[in-house]
CSV table of C-alpha atoms in Angstrom, one decimal:
chain,number,residue,atom,x,y,z
A,1,UNK,CA,-32.4,59.5,88.1
A,2,UNK,CA,-32.7,62.7,86.0
A,3,UNK,CA,-33.4,60.5,83.0
A,4,UNK,CA,-36.3,58.8,84.8
A,5,UNK,CA,-37.9,62.2,85.7
A,6,UNK,CA,-37.5,63.4,82.2
A,7,UNK,CA,-39.2,60.3,80.9
A,8,UNK,CA,-42.1,60.7,83.4
A,9,UNK,CA,-42.4,64.4,82.4
A,10,UNK,CA,-42.5,63.5,78.7
A,11,UNK,CA,-45.2,60.8,79.3
A,12,UNK,CA,-47.3,63.3,81.3
A,13,UNK,CA,-46.9,65.9,78.5
A,14,UNK,CA,-48.0,63.4,75.9
A,15,UNK,CA,-51.0,62.4,77.9
A,16,UNK,CA,-52.1,66.0,78.3
A,17,UNK,CA,-51.4,66.8,74.7
A,18,UNK,CA,-53.5,63.9,73.4
A,19,UNK,CA,-56.2,64.4,75.9
A,20,UNK,CA,-56.7,68.0,74.7
A,21,UNK,CA,-57.1,66.8,71.1
A,22,UNK,CA,-60.8,65.7,71.6
A,23,UNK,CA,-60.7,62.9,69.1
A,24,UNK,CA,-63.8,60.8,68.3
A,25,UNK,CA,-64.0,57.2,69.3
A,26,UNK,CA,-61.5,55.4,67.0
A,27,UNK,CA,-61.9,51.6,66.8
A,28,UNK,CA,-58.4,50.2,66.5
A,29,UNK,CA,-57.5,47.6,64.0
A,30,UNK,CA,-57.2,45.1,66.9
A,31,UNK,CA,-60.7,45.9,68.1
A,32,UNK,CA,-62.3,45.4,64.6
A,33,UNK,CA,-60.1,42.3,64.2
A,34,UNK,CA,-58.2,43.6,61.1
A,35,UNK,CA,-55.5,41.6,59.3
A,36,UNK,CA,-51.9,42.7,59.6
A,37,UNK,CA,-50.8,44.8,56.5
A,38,UNK,CA,-48.5,43.1,54.1
A,39,UNK,CA,-46.4,46.2,53.8
A,40,UNK,CA,-46.6,49.9,54.9
A,41,UNK,CA,-45.5,53.1,53.3
A,42,UNK,CA,-45.2,56.2,55.6
A,43,UNK,CA,-47.0,59.4,54.9
A,44,UNK,CA,-45.2,62.7,55.1
A,45,UNK,CA,-46.6,64.8,57.9
A,46,UNK,CA,-48.6,66.9,58.0
A,47,UNK,CA,-50.7,66.3,54.9
A,48,UNK,CA,-53.1,68.9,53.7
A,49,UNK,CA,-55.7,67.0,51.8
A,50,UNK,CA,-58.7,64.9,53.1
A,51,UNK,CA,-60.5,62.9,50.5
A,52,UNK,CA,-64.1,61.9,51.4
A,53,UNK,CA,-65.4,58.7,49.9
A,54,UNK,CA,-68.1,56.1,50.4
A,55,UNK,CA,-67.8,52.3,50.4
A,56,UNK,CA,-70.8,51.4,48.3
A,57,UNK,CA,-71.7,48.7,50.8
A,58,UNK,CA,-74.7,48.4,53.1
A,59,UNK,CA,-74.8,51.0,55.9
A,60,UNK,CA,-74.2,50.0,59.5
A,61,UNK,CA,-75.5,51.2,62.8
A,62,UNK,CA,-74.1,48.7,65.3
A,63,UNK,CA,-70.5,48.1,66.4
A,64,UNK,CA,-70.6,44.4,65.3
A,65,UNK,CA,-72.2,45.3,62.0
A,66,UNK,CA,-69.7,48.0,61.2
A,67,UNK,CA,-66.7,45.9,62.2
A,68,UNK,CA,-67.9,43.1,60.0
A,69,UNK,CA,-68.2,45.4,56.9
A,70,UNK,CA,-64.8,46.8,57.6
A,71,UNK,CA,-63.3,43.3,57.8
A,72,UNK,CA,-65.1,42.3,54.5
A,73,UNK,CA,-63.7,45.4,52.8
A,74,UNK,CA,-60.2,44.7,53.9
A,75,UNK,CA,-60.4,41.0,52.9
A,76,UNK,CA,-61.8,41.9,49.4
A,77,UNK,CA,-59.2,44.6,48.8
A,78,UNK,CA,-56.3,42.4,50.0
A,79,UNK,CA,-57.4,39.2,48.3
A,80,UNK,CA,-58.9,40.5,45.1
A,81,UNK,CA,-57.1,43.8,44.5
A,82,UNK,CA,-53.7,42.8,45.9
A,83,UNK,CA,-53.7,45.8,48.2
A,84,UNK,CA,-51.2,45.7,51.1
A,85,UNK,CA,-54.0,46.6,53.5
A,86,UNK,CA,-57.5,48.1,53.6
A,87,UNK,CA,-57.2,51.1,51.3
A,88,UNK,CA,-59.1,53.8,53.3
A,89,UNK,CA,-57.2,55.6,56.0
A,90,UNK,CA,-60.3,55.7,58.2
A,91,UNK,CA,-63.9,54.4,57.8
A,92,UNK,CA,-66.9,55.9,59.5
A,93,UNK,CA,-70.0,53.9,60.5
A,94,UNK,CA,-73.5,55.1,60.8
A,95,UNK,CA,-73.0,54.5,64.5
A,96,UNK,CA,-70.6,57.5,64.6
A,97,UNK,CA,-67.5,55.5,65.3
A,98,UNK,CA,-64.3,55.8,63.3
A,99,UNK,CA,-62.6,52.6,62.2
A,100,UNK,CA,-58.8,52.7,61.8
A,101,UNK,CA,-57.3,51.7,58.5
A,102,UNK,CA,-53.7,52.6,57.7
A,103,UNK,CA,-54.5,55.7,59.9
A,104,UNK,CA,-52.6,58.9,60.2
A,105,UNK,CA,-49.1,57.5,59.7
A,106,UNK,CA,-49.3,55.1,56.7
A,107,UNK,CA,-50.4,55.8,53.1
A,108,UNK,CA,-53.6,54.2,52.0
A,109,UNK,CA,-54.8,52.9,48.6
A,110,UNK,CA,-57.9,55.0,48.3
A,111,UNK,CA,-57.3,57.5,45.4
A,112,UNK,CA,-54.8,56.6,42.7
A,113,UNK,CA,-52.2,59.4,42.4
A,114,UNK,CA,-53.1,61.0,45.8
A,115,UNK,CA,-52.4,58.2,48.3
A,116,UNK,CA,-48.9,59.5,49.3
A,117,UNK,CA,-50.2,63.0,50.1
A,118,UNK,CA,-53.7,62.6,51.6
A,119,UNK,CA,-55.9,61.0,54.1
A,120,UNK,CA,-58.9,59.0,52.7
A,121,UNK,CA,-62.0,59.0,54.9
A,122,UNK,CA,-64.7,56.6,53.8
A,123,UNK,CA,-68.3,56.6,55.0
A,124,UNK,CA,-69.7,53.1,55.2
A,125,UNK,CA,-72.7,52.9,52.9
A,126,UNK,CA,-74.0,54.0,49.5
A,127,UNK,CA,-74.7,57.7,49.7
A,128,UNK,CA,-76.2,58.0,46.3
A,129,UNK,CA,-79.3,56.6,47.9
A,130,UNK,CA,-78.8,56.9,51.7
A,131,UNK,CA,-78.4,60.1,53.7
A,132,UNK,CA,-75.3,60.0,56.0
A,133,UNK,CA,-76.2,60.0,59.7
A,134,UNK,CA,-75.6,63.1,61.9
A,135,UNK,CA,-73.4,60.9,64.1
A,136,UNK,CA,-71.2,59.9,61.1
A,137,UNK,CA,-70.9,63.5,59.8
A,138,UNK,CA,-70.0,64.7,63.3
A,139,UNK,CA,-67.5,61.9,63.7
A,140,UNK,CA,-65.8,62.9,60.4
A,141,UNK,CA,-65.6,66.5,61.4
A,142,UNK,CA,-64.2,65.6,64.8
A,143,UNK,CA,-61.6,63.2,63.2
A,144,UNK,CA,-60.4,66.0,60.9
A,145,UNK,CA,-60.1,68.4,63.9
A,146,UNK,CA,-58.3,65.7,65.8
A,147,UNK,CA,-55.8,65.2,62.9
A,148,UNK,CA,-55.1,69.0,62.9
A,149,UNK,CA,-54.7,69.0,66.7
A,150,UNK,CA,-52.3,66.1,66.7
A,151,UNK,CA,-50.2,67.5,63.8
A,152,UNK,CA,-51.2,64.9,61.2
A,153,UNK,CA,-53.1,67.3,59.1
A,154,UNK,CA,-51.9,70.8,58.2
A,155,UNK,CA,-54.0,73.6,59.7
A,156,UNK,CA,-54.7,74.9,56.1
A,157,UNK,CA,-56.0,71.5,54.9
A,158,UNK,CA,-58.7,71.1,52.3
A,159,UNK,CA,-61.6,68.6,52.0
A,160,UNK,CA,-62.5,67.3,48.6
A,161,UNK,CA,-64.9,64.6,47.3
A,162,UNK,CA,-63.4,61.5,45.7
A,163,UNK,CA,-65.2,62.3,42.4
A,164,UNK,CA,-63.3,65.6,42.0
A,165,UNK,CA,-60.0,63.7,41.6
A,166,UNK,CA,-60.9,60.5,39.7
A,167,UNK,CA,-63.8,59.2,37.6
A,168,UNK,CA,-66.2,57.9,40.2
A,169,UNK,CA,-69.5,58.7,41.8
A,170,UNK,CA,-67.9,58.5,45.2
A,171,UNK,CA,-68.7,59.8,47.8
A,172,UNK,CA,-72.3,59.6,46.5
A,173,UNK,CA,-74.6,62.5,45.6
A,174,UNK,CA,-76.1,63.0,49.1
A,175,UNK,CA,-72.8,62.9,51.0
A,176,UNK,CA,-71.1,65.1,48.4
A,177,UNK,CA,-73.8,67.7,48.9
A,178,UNK,CA,-73.2,67.6,52.6
A,179,UNK,CA,-69.4,68.0,52.5
A,180,UNK,CA,-69.7,70.9,50.1
A,181,UNK,CA,-70.9,73.1,53.0
A,182,UNK,CA,-67.9,72.3,55.2
A,183,UNK,CA,-65.7,75.3,55.9
A,184,UNK,CA,-62.5,73.8,54.5
A,185,UNK,CA,-64.2,72.5,51.3
A,186,UNK,CA,-62.2,73.0,48.1
A,187,UNK,CA,-64.4,73.5,45.1
A,188,UNK,CA,-61.7,74.1,42.5
A,189,UNK,CA,-59.2,71.3,42.6
A,190,UNK,CA,-57.2,72.4,39.5
A,191,UNK,CA,-54.3,73.5,41.7
A,192,UNK,CA,-53.9,70.0,43.2
A,193,UNK,CA,-55.1,67.8,40.4
A,194,UNK,CA,-52.5,65.3,39.0
């Protein structure tokens, strides 16, 4: 009987804890009809690095349109690049919704040399030419705060652009200029560069 009450208390505690995290809408893999990963590798927790990227695909503004792009990215990466799963930890649509990739617990395949110690957040679109939507920017900020609140991201985390770590234009000029004004932005990456 005591065990039963302890379990109920624990469940109530978890519900209160997660409810206080104020996470953005996260579309689960099941909801966007994602394929099952071939393999998973667990991330240490908490990680202290968030790498912002873009997908260099068309942008999306509807639930169905964003889910279709996420499925296409996963299929391409698994079929053509032999990834175990979609590479990005999370993807963010112009509709302001976050699409779950490997998520908080599993390593992605988004930035060679950094996958085992970071979260990769990709904005859906090409942000050399398009401006990210306010909804997408707010969703990314809320996702990062949620990660800290849930203990997946260290409170002293840093945000960097994909281009700072490897030779790429990602996250695109316009998105890069946006994230440089975020409070936990890291301009000098020499201390974390492989």
